[in-house]
mmCIF file of C-alpha atoms in Angstrom:
data_model
loop_
_atom_site.group_PDB
_atom_site.id
_atom_site.type_symbol
_atom_site.label_atom_id
_atom_site.label_comp_id
_atom_site.label_asym_id
_atom_site.label_seq_id
_atom_site.Cartn_x
_atom_site.Cartn_y
_atom_site.Cartn_z
ATOM 1 C CA MET A 1145 101.990 73.203 97.515
ATOM 2 C CA GLN A 1146 105.600 73.036 98.695
ATOM 3 C CA PRO A 1147 107.710 76.226 98.932
ATOM 4 C CA GLY A 1148 109.714 76.769 95.765
ATOM 5 C CA ASN A 1149 107.354 74.885 93.472
ATOM 6 C CA GLN A 1150 106.589 76.450 90.105
ATOM 7 C CA ILE A 1151 102.847 76.994 89.794
ATOM 8 C CA ASN A 1152 100.486 77.978 87.035
ATOM 9 C CA GLN A 1153 96.818 77.283 87.546
ATOM 10 C CA PRO A 1154 93.443 79.034 87.134
ATOM 11 C CA LEU A 1155 91.583 79.556 90.405
ATOM 12 C CA GLY A 1156 88.038 80.602 89.432
ATOM 13 C CA VAL A 1157 85.950 83.554 90.573
ATOM 14 C CA PHE A 1158 86.641 85.409 93.815
ATOM 15 C CA LYS A 1159 83.718 87.408 95.195
ATOM 16 C CA ALA A 1160 84.391 90.343 97.487
ATOM 17 C CA LYS A 1161 82.265 93.217 98.724
ATOM 18 C CA GLY A 1162 81.446 95.340 95.687
ATOM 19 C CA ALA A 1163 83.701 93.482 93.244
ATOM 20 C CA GLU A 1164 84.457 90.130 91.647
ATOM 21 C CA ILE A 1165 87.745 88.876 90.203
ATOM 22 C CA ASP A 1166 87.853 86.046 87.703
ATOM 23 C CA ILE A 1167 91.306 84.590 88.352
ATOM 24 C CA LEU A 1168 92.705 83.717 84.911
ATOM 25 C CA SER A 1169 96.200 82.638 85.869
ATOM 26 C CA HIS A 1170 98.474 82.148 88.845
ATOM 27 C CA SER A 1171 102.221 81.838 88.410
ATOM 28 C CA GLY A 1172 105.430 82.170 90.334
ATOM 29 C CA ARG A 1173 107.031 80.725 93.429
ATOM 30 C CA GLU A 1174 105.598 80.687 96.925
ATOM 31 C CA ASP A 1175 109.019 81.488 98.382
ATOM 32 C CA VAL A 1176 109.600 84.522 96.109
ATOM 33 C CA ALA A 1177 106.461 86.010 94.540
ATOM 34 C CA GLU A 1178 103.168 84.722 93.149
ATOM 35 C CA VAL A 1179 101.470 86.766 90.436
ATOM 36 C CA PHE A 1180 97.756 86.597 89.753
ATOM 37 C CA VAL A 1181 96.027 87.814 86.603
ATOM 38 C CA GLY A 1182 92.367 88.560 87.037
ATOM 39 C CA ALA A 1183 89.530 89.838 84.859
ATOM 40 C CA MET A 1184 86.908 92.174 86.295
ATOM 41 C CA ARG A 1185 83.512 93.509 85.212
ATOM 42 C CA ASN A 1186 82.791 90.237 83.377
ATOM 43 C CA SER A 1187 85.238 91.073 80.592
ATOM 44 C CA HIS A 1188 88.800 90.087 79.720
ATOM 45 C CA LYS A 1189 89.204 93.680 78.572
ATOM 46 C CA TYR A 1190 89.511 94.666 82.238
ATOM 47 C CA CYS A 1191 92.567 92.664 83.276
ATOM 48 C CA ILE A 1192 94.746 93.326 86.298
ATOM 49 C CA GLU A 1193 97.787 91.884 88.025
ATOM 50 C CA PHE A 1194 98.296 91.555 91.746
ATOM 51 C CA VAL A 1195 101.040 89.911 93.761
ATOM 52 C CA ASP A 1196 101.456 87.867 96.921
ATOM 53 C CA GLY A 1197 105.053 88.716 97.675
ATOM 54 C CA LEU A 1198 107.899 88.444 100.130
ATOM 55 C CA ASP A 1199 111.092 90.143 101.062
ATOM 56 C CA THR A 1200 113.136 86.962 100.693
ATOM 57 C CA ARG A 1201 115.357 87.967 103.613
ATOM 58 C CA PHE A 1202 112.448 87.417 106.006
ATOM 59 C CA PRO A 1203 109.754 84.776 106.634
ATOM 60 C CA ARG A 1204 106.209 85.777 105.757
ATOM 61 C CA GLU A 1205 105.187 86.061 109.399
ATOM 62 C CA ASP A 1206 107.763 88.844 109.776
ATOM 63 C CA LYS A 1207 107.186 90.673 106.486
ATOM 64 C CA TRP A 1208 104.463 90.184 103.877
ATOM 65 C CA ILE A 1209 104.011 92.290 100.760
ATOM 66 C CA ILE A 1210 100.775 92.675 98.806
ATOM 67 C CA ASN A 1211 101.088 94.536 95.513
ATOM 68 C CA ILE A 1212 97.913 95.645 93.715
ATOM 69 C CA SER A 1213 96.855 97.334 90.480
ATOM 70 C CA THR A 1214 95.086 100.683 90.440
ATOM 71 C CA GLN A 1215 94.260 100.887 86.721
ATOM 72 C CA PHE A 1216 93.417 98.529 83.876
ATOM 73 C CA GLY A 1217 96.755 98.903 82.121
ATOM 74 C CA CYS A 1218 98.453 102.280 82.320
ATOM 75 C CA PRO A 1219 98.250 105.515 80.284
ATOM 76 C CA VAL A 1220 101.797 106.638 81.117
ATOM 77 C CA GLY A 1221 103.719 104.288 78.832
ATOM 78 C CA CYS A 1222 107.081 104.230 80.615
ATOM 79 C CA ALA A 1223 109.848 103.032 78.322
ATOM 80 C CA PHE A 1224 110.774 100.130 80.624
ATOM 81 C CA CYS A 1225 107.343 98.923 81.777
ATOM 82 C CA ASP A 1226 105.099 96.354 80.098
ATOM 83 C CA ALA A 1227 101.953 97.637 81.839
ATOM 84 C CA GLY A 1228 101.497 100.407 79.292
ATOM 85 C CA GLY A 1229 100.433 98.263 76.341
ATOM 86 C CA GLU A 1230 96.721 98.892 76.830
ATOM 87 C CA TYR A 1231 94.693 101.207 79.059
ATOM 88 C CA HIS A 1232 91.023 100.815 79.953
ATOM 89 C CA GLY A 1233 90.476 103.166 82.899
ATOM 90 C CA ASN A 1234 90.486 103.208 86.694
ATOM 91 C CA LEU A 1235 89.575 100.589 89.258
ATOM 92 C CA THR A 1236 87.079 101.504 91.950
ATOM 93 C CA ALA A 1237 88.081 101.478 95.615
ATOM 94 C CA ASP A 1238 86.180 98.192 96.079
ATOM 95 C CA GLU A 1239 88.028 96.657 93.120
ATOM 96 C CA MET A 1240 91.385 97.603 94.632
ATOM 97 C CA LEU A 1241 90.416 96.317 98.070
ATOM 98 C CA ALA A 1242 89.196 93.039 96.530
ATOM 99 C CA GLN A 1243 92.774 92.293 95.462
ATOM 100 C CA VAL A 1244 93.976 92.878 99.024
ATOM 101 C CA GLU A 1245 91.203 90.695 100.434
ATOM 102 C CA PHE A 1246 92.037 87.859 98.042
ATOM 103 C CA ILE A 1247 95.727 87.819 98.983
ATOM 104 C CA MET A 1248 94.962 88.152 102.699
ATOM 105 C CA GLY A 1249 92.676 85.152 102.377
ATOM 106 C CA ARG A 1250 95.594 82.962 101.308
ATOM 107 C CA HIS A 1251 97.228 83.282 104.754
ATOM 108 C CA PRO A 1252 94.386 84.373 107.074
ATOM 109 C CA GLU A 1253 96.299 83.369 110.206
ATOM 110 C CA LEU A 1254 98.883 86.110 109.484
ATOM 111 C CA VAL A 1255 96.584 89.002 108.614
ATOM 112 C CA SER A 1256 96.425 90.409 112.151
ATOM 113 C CA THR A 1257 99.768 89.084 113.433
ATOM 114 C CA CYS A 1258 102.331 89.685 110.655
ATOM 115 C CA GLY A 1259 105.199 91.810 111.926
ATOM 116 C CA LYS A 1260 105.037 94.095 108.881
ATOM 117 C CA LEU A 1261 102.203 93.789 106.383
ATOM 118 C CA LYS A 1262 102.735 96.137 103.429
ATOM 119 C CA VAL A 1263 100.122 96.965 100.809
ATOM 120 C CA HIS A 1264 101.720 98.508 97.718
ATOM 121 C CA PHE A 1265 99.641 100.576 95.300
ATOM 122 C CA ALA A 1266 102.369 100.002 92.771
ATOM 123 C CA ARG A 1267 101.467 97.360 90.222
ATOM 124 C CA MET A 1268 99.652 98.187 86.963
ATOM 125 C CA GLY A 1269 98.627 101.822 86.662
ATOM 126 C CA GLU A 1270 99.640 105.254 87.893
ATOM 127 C CA PRO A 1271 97.960 105.642 91.316
ATOM 128 C CA ALA A 1272 97.865 109.453 91.191
ATOM 129 C CA LEU A 1273 95.607 109.311 88.121
ATOM 130 C CA ASN A 1274 92.938 107.330 89.992
ATOM 131 C CA PRO A 1275 90.813 109.488 92.342
ATOM 132 C CA ALA A 1276 89.624 106.368 94.220
ATOM 133 C CA VAL A 1277 93.091 105.465 95.548
ATOM 134 C CA PRO A 1278 92.954 107.721 98.659
ATOM 135 C CA ASP A 1279 89.538 106.241 99.478
ATOM 136 C CA ALA A 1280 90.958 102.705 99.245
ATOM 137 C CA ILE A 1281 93.884 103.714 101.445
ATOM 138 C CA ALA A 1282 91.518 105.097 104.083
ATOM 139 C CA ALA A 1283 89.600 101.796 104.123
ATOM 140 C CA LEU A 1284 92.682 99.573 104.557
ATOM 141 C CA PRO A 1285 93.035 99.759 108.366
ATOM 142 C CA ALA A 1286 89.660 98.031 108.812
ATOM 143 C CA MET A 1287 90.933 94.972 106.914
ATOM 144 C CA GLY A 1288 92.307 92.643 109.562
ATOM 145 C CA GLY A 1289 93.162 95.199 112.224
ATOM 146 C CA ASN A 1290 96.926 94.705 112.049
ATOM 147 C CA PRO A 1291 98.701 97.539 113.921
ATOM 148 C CA ASN A 1292 101.752 96.873 111.740
ATOM 149 C CA LEU A 1293 99.910 97.489 108.468
ATOM 150 C CA TRP A 1294 101.846 99.775 106.121
ATOM 151 C CA CYS A 1295 100.658 101.566 102.997
ATOM 152 C CA CYS A 1296 103.001 102.172 100.072
ATOM 153 C CA VAL A 1297 102.431 104.287 96.962
ATOM 154 C CA ALA A 1298 104.763 104.592 93.964
ATOM 155 C CA THR A 1299 104.119 107.421 91.512
ATOM 156 C CA ILE A 1300 105.730 109.456 88.746
ATOM 157 C CA ALA A 1301 103.965 112.561 90.186
ATOM 158 C CA PRO A 1302 101.798 113.410 87.181
ATOM 159 C CA ALA A 1303 101.190 117.130 86.728
ATOM 160 C CA GLY A 1304 97.724 118.486 87.392
ATOM 161 C CA GLN A 1305 97.009 116.056 90.253
ATOM 162 C CA GLU A 1306 97.661 118.472 93.095
ATOM 163 C CA ASP A 1307 94.244 117.830 94.690
ATOM 164 C CA TRP A 1308 94.938 114.075 94.635
ATOM 165 C CA PHE A 1309 98.235 114.574 96.442
ATOM 166 C CA GLU A 1310 96.516 116.703 99.079
ATOM 167 C CA ARG A 1311 94.044 113.865 99.668
ATOM 168 C CA LEU A 1312 96.952 111.415 99.889
ATOM 169 C CA LEU A 1313 98.604 113.569 102.549
ATOM 170 C CA GLN A 1314 95.339 113.674 104.482
ATOM 171 C CA ALA A 1315 94.930 109.875 104.264
ATOM 172 C CA LYS A 1316 98.480 109.359 105.512
ATOM 173 C CA ASN A 1317 98.007 111.720 108.445
ATOM 174 C CA GLU A 1318 94.669 110.223 109.466
ATOM 175 C CA HIS A 1319 95.429 106.514 109.014
ATOM 176 C CA PHE A 1320 99.133 105.757 108.522
ATOM 177 C CA ARG A 1321 101.314 108.138 110.511
ATOM 178 C CA GLY A 1322 104.744 106.556 110.725
ATOM 179 C CA ARG A 1323 103.618 103.641 108.523
ATOM 180 C CA PHE A 1324 103.538 105.108 105.034
ATOM 181 C CA GLN A 1325 106.082 104.690 102.256
ATOM 182 C CA LEU A 1326 105.801 107.225 99.428
ATOM 183 C CA GLN A 1327 108.061 106.638 96.451
ATOM 184 C CA PHE A 1328 108.603 109.000 93.543
ATOM 185 C CA SER A 1329 109.883 107.380 90.359
ATOM 186 C CA ILE A 1330 112.502 109.922 89.251
ATOM 187 C CA ASN A 1331 114.799 107.620 87.208
ATOM 188 C CA SER A 1332 117.110 110.371 85.970
ATOM 189 C CA THR A 1333 118.405 113.693 87.257
ATOM 190 C CA ASP A 1334 118.084 115.088 83.721
ATOM 191 C CA GLU A 1335 114.588 116.414 82.974
ATOM 192 C CA GLU A 1336 114.693 115.574 79.277
ATOM 193 C CA SER A 1337 115.718 112.009 80.023
ATOM 194 C CA ARG A 1338 112.877 111.763 82.554
ATOM 195 C CA LYS A 1339 110.438 112.786 79.822
ATOM 196 C CA ARG A 1340 111.829 110.161 77.472
ATOM 197 C CA LEU A 1341 111.625 107.406 80.062
ATOM 198 C CA MET A 1342 108.220 108.504 81.364
ATOM 199 C CA PRO A 1343 106.367 110.178 78.461
ATOM 200 C CA TYR A 1344 103.700 111.836 80.587
ATOM 201 C CA ARG A 1345 103.659 115.385 81.929
ATOM 202 C CA ALA A 1346 105.005 115.172 85.471
ATOM 203 C CA TRP A 1347 106.150 117.411 88.290
ATOM 204 C CA SER A 1348 109.645 118.830 88.084
ATOM 205 C CA MET A 1349 112.160 117.775 90.695
ATOM 206 C CA GLU A 1350 111.593 121.129 92.409
ATOM 207 C CA GLN A 1351 107.871 120.367 92.716
ATOM 208 C CA VAL A 1352 108.546 116.852 94.011
ATOM 209 C CA ALA A 1353 110.926 118.316 96.593
ATOM 210 C CA ALA A 1354 108.411 120.913 97.790
ATOM 211 C CA TYR A 1355 105.640 118.359 98.235
ATOM 212 C CA GLY A 1356 107.904 115.742 99.803
ATOM 213 C CA GLU A 1357 109.048 118.190 102.464
ATOM 214 C CA ARG A 1358 105.399 118.836 103.356
ATOM 215 C CA PHE A 1359 104.560 115.115 103.295
ATOM 216 C CA PHE A 1360 107.386 114.091 105.622
ATOM 217 C CA ASP A 1361 106.791 114.541 109.336
ATOM 218 C CA ALA A 1362 108.613 113.512 112.491
ATOM 219 C CA GLY A 1363 108.323 109.751 112.881
ATOM 220 C CA ASP A 1364 107.550 109.173 109.183
ATOM 221 C CA ARG A 1365 109.657 107.127 106.846
ATOM 222 C CA ARG A 1366 111.631 109.342 104.507
ATOM 223 C CA VAL A 1367 110.139 109.908 101.066
ATOM 224 C CA VAL A 1368 111.920 107.659 98.574
ATOM 225 C CA LEU A 1369 113.422 108.889 95.305
ATOM 226 C CA ASN A 1370 113.703 105.856 93.050
ATOM 227 C CA PHE A 1371 116.186 105.695 90.184
ATOM 228 C CA ALA A 1372 115.888 102.658 87.901
ATOM 229 C CA LEU A 1373 119.367 103.059 86.509
ATOM 230 C CA ALA A 1374 119.894 102.430 82.811
ATOM 231 C CA GLY A 1375 123.069 102.750 80.802
ATOM 232 C CA GLY A 1376 123.423 106.135 79.112
ATOM 233 C CA ILE A 1377 120.767 107.784 81.320
ATOM 234 C CA PRO A 1378 122.162 110.704 83.378
ATOM 235 C CA PHE A 1379 122.408 110.217 87.127
ATOM 236 C CA GLU A 1380 124.095 113.107 88.921
ATOM 237 C CA PRO A 1381 124.210 112.895 92.743
ATOM 238 C CA LYS A 1382 125.067 116.594 93.046
ATOM 239 C CA ASP A 1383 121.714 117.428 91.425
ATOM 240 C CA ILE A 1384 119.943 115.243 93.965
ATOM 241 C CA ASN A 1385 121.697 117.095 96.768
ATOM 242 C CA ARG A 1386 120.835 120.439 95.177
ATOM 243 C CA HIS A 1387 117.081 119.693 95.045
ATOM 244 C CA PHE A 1388 116.298 117.318 97.906
ATOM 245 C CA ASP A 1389 116.763 117.663 101.654
ATOM 246 C CA PRO A 1390 118.369 114.470 103.064
ATOM 247 C CA ARG A 1391 116.369 114.903 106.275
ATOM 248 C CA CYS A 1392 113.179 114.235 104.272
ATOM 249 C CA PHE A 1393 114.317 112.077 101.345
ATOM 250 C CA ALA A 1394 116.064 108.746 100.831
ATOM 251 C CA VAL A 1395 117.587 107.527 97.559
ATOM 252 C CA LYS A 1396 116.806 104.105 96.147
ATOM 253 C CA LEU A 1397 118.810 102.666 93.262
ATOM 254 C CA SER A 1398 117.124 99.792 91.446
ATOM 255 C CA PRO A 1399 117.726 97.881 88.219
ATOM 256 C CA VAL A 1400 115.841 98.364 84.995
ATOM 257 C CA ASN A 1401 114.019 95.054 85.012
ATOM 258 C CA PRO A 1402 114.047 92.905 81.866
ATOM 259 C CA THR A 1403 110.804 93.719 80.060
ATOM 260 C CA TYR A 1404 109.641 93.653 76.455
ATOM 261 C CA ARG A 1405 109.308 97.444 76.263
ATOM 262 C CA GLY A 1406 112.684 97.994 77.920
ATOM 263 C CA SER A 1407 114.347 95.680 75.423
ATOM 264 C CA MET A 1408 112.681 97.464 72.494
ATOM 265 C CA ALA A 1409 113.893 100.813 73.872
ATOM 266 C CA GLY A 1410 117.442 99.512 74.181
ATOM 267 C CA LEU A 1411 117.536 100.044 77.950
ATOM 268 C CA GLU A 1412 120.056 97.958 79.859
ATOM 269 C CA THR A 1413 120.380 98.038 83.606
ATOM 270 C CA VAL A 1414 123.420 99.471 85.337
ATOM 271 C CA LEU A 1415 122.870 97.299 88.385
ATOM 272 C CA ARG A 1416 123.531 93.574 87.948
ATOM 273 C CA SER A 1417 126.243 94.483 85.409
ATOM 274 C CA GLU A 1418 129.917 95.398 85.258
ATOM 275 C CA ALA A 1419 128.914 99.067 85.423
ATOM 276 C CA GLU A 1420 127.520 98.611 88.951
ATOM 277 C CA GLY A 1421 130.905 99.137 90.544
ATOM 278 C CA ARG A 1422 131.129 102.639 89.116
ATOM 279 C CA LEU A 1423 128.300 103.719 91.421
ATOM 280 C CA GLU A 1424 130.373 103.350 94.566
ATOM 281 C CA GLU A 1425 131.618 106.922 94.369
ATOM 282 C CA ASP A 1426 128.089 108.250 93.799
ATOM 283 C CA ILE A 1427 126.730 106.251 96.730
ATOM 284 C CA SER A 1428 129.567 107.450 98.960
ATOM 285 C CA PHE A 1429 128.865 111.068 97.982
ATOM 286 C CA LEU A 1430 125.154 110.783 98.793
ATOM 287 C CA ALA A 1431 125.781 108.975 102.074
ATOM 288 C CA GLY A 1432 128.270 111.670 103.017
ATOM 289 C CA LYS A 1433 125.565 114.283 102.488
ATOM 290 C CA GLY A 1434 123.276 112.464 104.915
ATOM 291 C CA TYR A 1435 121.040 110.472 102.564
ATOM 292 C CA ASP A 1436 119.889 106.966 103.280
ATOM 293 C CA VAL A 1437 120.917 105.124 100.107
ATOM 294 C CA VAL A 1438 119.320 101.772 99.337
ATOM 295 C CA VAL A 1439 120.629 99.606 96.497
ATOM 296 C CA SER A 1440 117.590 97.443 95.765
ATOM 297 C CA VAL A 1441 118.726 94.766 93.338
ATOM 298 C CA GLY A 1442 116.081 92.280 94.456
ATOM 299 C CA ASP A 1443 115.969 88.542 94.002
ATOM 300 C CA GLY A 1444 117.059 87.384 90.549
ATOM 301 C CA ARG A 1445 114.412 84.666 90.677
ATOM 302 C CA GLU A 1446 111.798 87.384 90.150
ATOM 303 C CA ASP A 1447 113.182 87.869 86.644
ATOM 304 C CA GLU A 1448 113.026 84.126 86.036
ATOM 305 C CA ILE A 1449 109.392 84.116 87.136
ATOM 306 C CA GLY A 1450 108.644 87.112 84.924
ATOM 307 C CA SER A 1451 106.993 88.929 87.800
ATOM 308 C CA ASN A 1452 107.850 92.445 86.642
ATOM 309 C CA CYS A 1453 104.989 94.870 86.127
ATOM 310 C CA GLY A 1454 102.742 94.123 83.159
ATOM 311 C CA GLN A 1455 104.398 90.882 82.128
ATOM 312 C CA ALA A 1456 101.734 88.519 83.441
ATOM 313 C CA VAL A 1457 98.874 90.369 81.736
ATOM 314 C CA LEU A 1458 100.940 90.592 78.553
ATOM 315 C CA ARG A 1459 101.446 86.811 78.598
ATOM 316 C CA GLN A 1460 97.742 86.296 79.258
ATOM 317 C CA ARG A 1461 96.750 88.503 76.320
ATOM 318 C CA GLU A 1462 99.238 86.728 74.035
ATOM 319 C CA MET A 1463 97.789 83.373 75.056
ATOM 320 C CA GLN A 1464 94.232 84.571 74.415
ATOM 321 C CA GLU A 1465 95.273 85.922 71.020
ATOM 322 C CA ALA A 1466 96.912 82.604 70.112
ATOM 323 C CA GLN A 1467 93.746 80.728 71.052
ATOM 324 C CA ARG A 1468 91.665 82.971 68.779
ATOM 325 C CA ARG A 1469 93.858 82.243 65.762
#
């Protein structure tokens, strides 16, 4: 397969320790991102997505990104995410690690030598609602022995999961000091807007701030506050500065990706639009207060591929439904 080729092919059953994945579809571009849809537990009910990805600014030998699912669908139902259409429970630690093993097996010569190999628990599902995620994180370092292996977790910080977050902190301290990226999906500085975008009981910004300050330690990467900016959704930098210590937190601004659910909710991104220029003053304010501010627009080819969360499984389910008719 040549870099840049469009691909879409079934790949059969992958057998790993403690889990099997029936690869139903494979789509994308080798030079951007390749998305796999797999069925587990011998049933198409238990579908997942996982991604062999790149930061397109770097060759794979310098930076390689593996993005895995933690749940079969997602119970949160964010207004801009297609992963929330169906929910069928948690993956086991072995089922999560099987996704990593499959992707690693595509480029085995880079597993131990890649300059920065990142495993993201950030595809389908809310990681903090799966008690097996910290166990999977603890098992990652044994896979390939790369000293530059990073672990990344993106979460809305669901309420009631305080024990899970304590286990996450322990896993970071024991296995990934200085190589852990924790991202909180905040999305708005207005609490009511947060509830509308993410209709699941979550920590307040004060609670996120208190935990993030405990999570961050000398030598760690700053905890990331992600805002997927949509038109009409409040974003007030002064509120960020009021709640979050810039020594511990960074601010990431990202687009609302084009998804079915986002379109139905009438959400349009601020980034990649004429409104983007209005953020310059906000970014300048935050930078002046000492925050690292990252504007993460990404590669537009990802939208062309349809590699945003939940889209590949949604297409697979639509195809299966059409075949049944």
